[in-house]
Tab-separated table of C-alpha atoms in Angstrom:
chain	number	residue	atom	x	y	z
A	26	GLY	CA	89.212	173.804	-176.931
A	27	ASP	CA	92.264	174.548	-174.892
A	28	SER	CA	95.358	175.729	-176.754
A	29	VAL	CA	98.809	177.164	-176.214
A	30	THR	CA	100.601	179.507	-178.595
A	31	GLN	CA	104.269	180.117	-178.111
A	32	MET	CA	106.921	182.122	-179.824
A	33	GLU	CA	108.208	180.504	-182.973
A	34	GLY	CA	111.849	179.652	-183.075
A	35	PRO	CA	114.563	179.053	-183.468
A	36	VAL	CA	115.975	181.677	-181.138
A	37	THR	CA	119.722	182.317	-181.073
A	38	LEU	CA	121.299	184.496	-178.396
A	39	SER	CA	124.751	185.282	-177.144
A	40	GLU	CA	125.812	184.142	-173.700
A	41	GLU	CA	124.676	186.512	-170.913
A	42	ALA	CA	121.883	187.983	-173.058
A	43	PHE	CA	118.364	188.482	-171.708
A	44	LEU	CA	115.827	185.864	-172.769
A	45	THR	CA	112.082	186.108	-173.294
A	46	ILE	CA	109.999	183.344	-174.839
A	47	ASN	CA	106.376	184.371	-175.230
A	48	CYS	CA	103.488	182.072	-174.398
A	49	THR	CA	99.768	182.783	-174.497
A	50	TYR	CA	96.921	180.402	-173.858
A	51	THR	CA	93.215	179.820	-174.403
A	52	ALA	CA	91.404	177.713	-171.850
A	53	THR	CA	87.993	177.091	-170.402
A	54	GLY	CA	88.187	177.251	-166.639
A	55	TYR	CA	91.305	177.957	-164.633
A	56	PRO	CA	94.376	176.193	-165.961
A	57	SER	CA	97.685	175.483	-164.360
A	58	LEU	CA	100.605	176.576	-166.496
A	59	PHE	CA	103.967	174.928	-167.016
A	60	TRP	CA	107.246	175.362	-168.795
A	61	TYR	CA	109.042	172.161	-169.747
A	62	VAL	CA	112.556	171.915	-171.171
A	63	GLN	CA	113.935	169.237	-173.465
A	64	TYR	CA	117.692	168.839	-173.748
A	65	PRO	CA	119.073	167.036	-176.819
A	66	GLY	CA	118.304	163.320	-176.795
A	67	GLU	CA	116.279	163.477	-173.609
A	68	GLY	CA	112.664	163.580	-172.499
A	69	LEU	CA	110.912	166.655	-171.179
A	70	GLN	CA	111.672	167.962	-167.721
A	71	LEU	CA	109.533	170.316	-165.718
A	72	LEU	CA	111.258	173.701	-165.500
A	73	LEU	CA	108.665	175.671	-163.535
A	74	LYS	CA	104.955	175.961	-162.947
A	75	ALA	CA	102.232	178.305	-161.681
A	76	THR	CA	98.818	177.161	-160.552
A	77	LYS	CA	96.863	180.382	-160.147
A	78	ALA	CA	96.740	183.959	-161.364
A	79	ASP	CA	99.678	186.191	-160.347
A	80	ASP	CA	101.754	183.204	-159.224
A	81	LYS	CA	105.383	183.347	-160.282
A	82	GLY	CA	107.194	180.125	-161.039
A	83	SER	CA	110.970	180.121	-160.900
A	84	ASN	CA	113.826	177.656	-161.265
A	85	LYS	CA	117.473	177.750	-162.401
A	86	GLY	CA	117.274	181.517	-162.971
A	87	PHE	CA	114.173	181.220	-165.186
A	88	GLU	CA	110.919	182.940	-164.213
A	89	ALA	CA	107.375	183.118	-165.546
A	90	THR	CA	104.336	184.904	-164.134
A	91	TYR	CA	100.760	183.688	-164.616
A	92	ARG	CA	98.924	186.705	-166.081
A	93	LYS	CA	95.225	186.016	-166.254
A	94	GLU	CA	94.363	189.431	-167.689
A	95	THR	CA	96.576	188.866	-170.734
A	96	THR	CA	96.309	185.031	-170.705
A	97	SER	CA	100.086	184.825	-170.832
A	98	PHE	CA	102.948	182.951	-169.181
A	99	HIS	CA	106.126	184.320	-170.729
A	100	LEU	CA	109.442	182.694	-169.833
A	101	GLU	CA	112.344	185.002	-168.902
A	102	LYS	CA	115.942	184.705	-167.811
A	103	GLY	CA	118.257	187.591	-167.110
A	104	SER	CA	121.520	186.066	-168.306
A	105	VAL	CA	121.515	182.908	-170.403
A	106	GLN	CA	124.290	180.328	-170.527
A	107	VAL	CA	125.395	177.890	-173.207
A	108	SER	CA	123.956	175.097	-171.071
A	109	ASP	CA	120.472	176.633	-171.508
A	110	SER	CA	120.435	175.550	-175.156
A	111	ALA	CA	117.380	173.314	-175.462
A	112	VAL	CA	113.782	173.226	-176.678
A	113	TYR	CA	111.283	174.925	-174.367
A	114	PHE	CA	107.610	173.978	-174.250
A	115	CYS	CA	104.811	175.969	-172.686
A	116	ALA	CA	101.879	173.823	-171.526
A	117	LEU	CA	98.639	173.976	-169.604
A	118	THR	CA	96.433	171.540	-167.797
A	119	ILE	CA	92.991	171.739	-166.332
A	120	SER	CA	92.761	169.079	-163.669
A	121	ASN	CA	89.668	167.001	-163.980
A	122	PHE	CA	89.892	164.399	-161.201
A	123	GLY	CA	92.334	161.966	-162.695
A	124	ASN	CA	92.488	163.481	-166.119
A	125	GLU	CA	95.420	165.851	-166.020
A	126	LYS	CA	95.995	166.083	-169.714
A	127	LEU	CA	98.633	168.511	-170.818
A	128	THR	CA	98.146	170.726	-173.844
A	129	PHE	CA	101.495	171.756	-175.293
A	130	GLY	CA	102.703	174.573	-177.454
A	131	THR	CA	104.823	173.673	-180.467
A	132	GLY	CA	108.123	174.346	-178.698
A	133	THR	CA	110.833	176.973	-179.103
A	134	ARG	CA	114.376	175.898	-179.871
A	135	LEU	CA	116.922	178.066	-178.065
A	136	THR	CA	120.596	178.133	-178.989
A	137	ILE	CA	123.091	180.101	-176.918
A	138	ILE	CA	126.419	180.910	-178.533
A	139	PRO	CA	129.543	181.651	-176.485
B	9	ASN	CA	116.031	156.710	-159.107
B	10	ALA	CA	114.748	155.457	-162.465
B	11	GLY	CA	111.537	157.523	-162.807
B	12	VAL	CA	109.923	156.668	-166.161
B	13	THR	CA	111.671	154.003	-168.249
B	14	GLN	CA	110.871	153.407	-171.912
B	15	THR	CA	112.012	150.556	-174.115
B	16	PRO	CA	113.299	150.342	-176.747
B	17	LYS	CA	115.118	153.615	-177.365
B	18	PHE	CA	115.243	153.155	-181.136
B	19	GLN	CA	113.363	150.936	-183.571
B	20	VAL	CA	112.999	150.629	-187.321
B	21	LEU	CA	109.957	148.820	-188.712
B	22	LYS	CA	108.623	147.989	-192.130
B	23	THR	CA	105.128	149.100	-193.133
B	24	GLY	CA	102.585	146.631	-191.831
B	25	GLN	CA	104.706	145.236	-188.998
B	26	SER	CA	103.456	145.363	-185.433
B	27	MET	CA	105.285	146.492	-182.343
B	28	THR	CA	104.719	147.277	-178.670
B	29	LEU	CA	106.441	150.133	-176.882
B	30	GLN	CA	106.946	149.530	-173.192
B	31	CYS	CA	106.782	152.055	-170.370
B	32	ALA	CA	107.228	151.598	-166.620
B	33	GLN	CA	107.305	154.072	-163.742
B	34	ASP	CA	108.485	153.548	-160.187
B	35	MET	CA	106.984	156.648	-158.573
B	36	ASN	CA	103.671	155.065	-157.555
B	37	HIS	CA	101.868	157.413	-159.930
B	38	ASN	CA	98.251	156.771	-160.767
B	39	SER	CA	98.073	158.382	-164.211
B	40	MET	CA	100.122	157.516	-167.282
B	41	TYR	CA	100.240	158.991	-170.793
B	42	TRP	CA	101.569	158.335	-174.266
B	43	TYR	CA	102.552	161.245	-176.540
B	44	ARG	CA	104.087	161.543	-179.957
B	45	GLN	CA	106.424	164.384	-180.870
B	46	ASP	CA	106.667	165.575	-184.444
B	47	PRO	CA	108.590	168.567	-185.824
B	48	GLY	CA	106.646	171.814	-185.573
B	49	MET	CA	103.734	170.179	-183.755
B	50	GLY	CA	104.860	169.897	-180.166
B	51	LEU	CA	103.634	166.870	-178.248
B	52	ARG	CA	100.252	165.347	-178.971
B	53	LEU	CA	98.472	162.995	-176.612
B	54	ILE	CA	97.738	159.544	-178.049
B	55	TYR	CA	96.170	157.732	-175.103
B	56	TYR	CA	96.144	158.116	-171.376
B	57	SER	CA	95.245	156.086	-168.315
B	58	ALA	CA	93.881	158.055	-165.383
B	59	SER	CA	94.186	155.057	-163.078
B	60	GLU	CA	94.902	151.347	-163.167
B	61	GLY	CA	92.218	149.599	-165.177
B	62	THR	CA	91.129	152.612	-167.241
B	63	THR	CA	92.288	153.975	-170.585
B	64	ASP	CA	90.980	156.813	-172.744
B	65	LYS	CA	91.700	158.266	-176.151
B	66	GLY	CA	93.671	161.433	-176.523
B	67	GLU	CA	94.046	163.752	-179.484
B	68	VAL	CA	95.535	161.283	-182.021
B	69	PRO	CA	94.528	157.683	-181.100
B	70	ASN	CA	93.989	156.201	-184.576
B	71	GLY	CA	96.323	153.326	-185.390
B	72	TYR	CA	97.284	152.705	-181.750
B	73	ASN	CA	96.133	150.598	-178.834
B	74	VAL	CA	97.204	150.695	-175.208
B	75	SER	CA	97.212	148.419	-172.199
B	76	ARG	CA	97.533	149.467	-168.571
B	77	LEU	CA	99.062	146.210	-167.423
B	78	ASN	CA	99.267	147.231	-163.767
B	79	LYS	CA	99.906	150.422	-161.841
B	80	ARG	CA	103.519	150.595	-162.999
B	81	GLU	CA	103.261	149.682	-166.670
B	82	PHE	CA	101.503	151.226	-169.673
B	83	SER	CA	102.233	149.863	-173.140
B	84	LEU	CA	101.510	151.298	-176.583
B	85	ARG	CA	100.916	148.974	-179.527
B	86	LEU	CA	101.055	149.638	-183.241
B	87	GLU	CA	99.136	146.792	-184.882
B	88	SER	CA	100.043	147.628	-188.495
B	89	ALA	CA	102.711	150.306	-188.683
B	90	ALA	CA	102.438	153.069	-191.283
B	91	PRO	CA	105.050	155.649	-192.382
B	92	SER	CA	102.863	158.384	-190.849
B	93	GLN	CA	103.628	156.862	-187.453
B	94	THR	CA	107.308	157.686	-187.750
B	95	SER	CA	107.853	159.845	-184.699
B	96	VAL	CA	109.409	160.100	-181.271
B	97	TYR	CA	107.144	158.584	-178.632
B	98	PHE	CA	107.165	159.716	-175.017
B	99	CYS	CA	105.589	158.090	-172.023
B	100	ALA	CA	104.766	160.190	-168.975
B	101	SER	CA	103.223	159.712	-165.552
B	102	SER	CA	101.725	161.898	-162.853
B	103	PHE	CA	100.162	161.478	-159.422
B	104	GLY	CA	96.723	162.164	-160.866
B	105	GLN	CA	93.299	161.243	-159.519
B	106	GLY	CA	92.603	164.797	-158.462
B	107	LEU	CA	94.120	164.178	-155.039
B	108	ARG	CA	97.053	166.406	-155.795
B	109	SER	CA	95.862	168.228	-158.826
B	110	ASN	CA	98.219	170.256	-160.958
B	111	GLN	CA	101.122	167.951	-160.226
B	112	PRO	CA	103.622	167.845	-163.080
B	113	GLN	CA	104.076	164.977	-165.453
B	114	HIS	CA	107.352	163.086	-165.474
B	115	PHE	CA	108.633	161.958	-168.860
B	116	GLY	CA	110.727	159.102	-170.119
B	117	ASP	CA	113.607	159.653	-172.544
B	118	GLY	CA	111.564	158.651	-175.570
B	119	THR	CA	111.487	155.969	-178.265
B	120	ARG	CA	112.563	157.036	-181.732
B	121	LEU	CA	110.509	154.984	-184.188
B	122	SER	CA	111.002	154.912	-187.969
B	123	ILE	CA	108.571	153.178	-190.298
B	124	LEU	CA	109.921	152.407	-193.762
C-alpha cells in the first residue's frame, strides 16, 4: 500500500538556521504530494503541494521538489523563524474520482529557538 | 469565512458512553473525512464520504459510525466509547469527485476526546 516516511523529530534549530525535513514515499501510480503544518492547538493547514514529477511547491519561504527518481519530497527553508515552530506532516494522495484519501507521515515537530 | 467547523472542542466520556462529534463545512465541498491523531502515528483515516449519500471505511473504522447528513455535515459517532478511542479527532473536506483532482483537504481545529 501507499506510505509516507518522514524524518523523525523533534528537530530544534536556532533562528535563521537552514531547515530540511526529509520525506520519502511509496505509492502505486502517480501521487500528488503535500506538506501540511499544524500550529499548537489548531488543525492542519496546507503549506505547499506538487502534483507531478519535478514540480516545486513553495509558500512562506518553504520549498519542496517532487523527485520521482528518488521518491522524495523534502521540505526546505533557508532561514527559519520562531513563528515556524509547529508540527509538519508530509502526505500523498492518489486521486480516484471522489476518493482523495490522504496518507500521512507521522509528523516532525520543529522548535525554533531565538 | 468559517471553513470547517467541529463541535465540541473538548469532551470527557466514561467507558461505555456514546457520543456524536459534529462537523460542518461551508465551502461547498463534495468530499468529507474523519481522522484521528495519536502521538507518533500521524493522522489515520477513520471514515470518509466521497459525496453526499455515500460513506466508506478508512484505515481504522472499528468502533465508529458516520452519517453524511447533507452536503455540509458529516458526523462521527462512538456508540460505546473505549479508552483506546482517546485521541484528537479531525474533520476535513475537499472538492473531490475527480473534477478537480489533487485539491487539498481543509481541516477543522479538532476535537480532543478523553475516555476514562
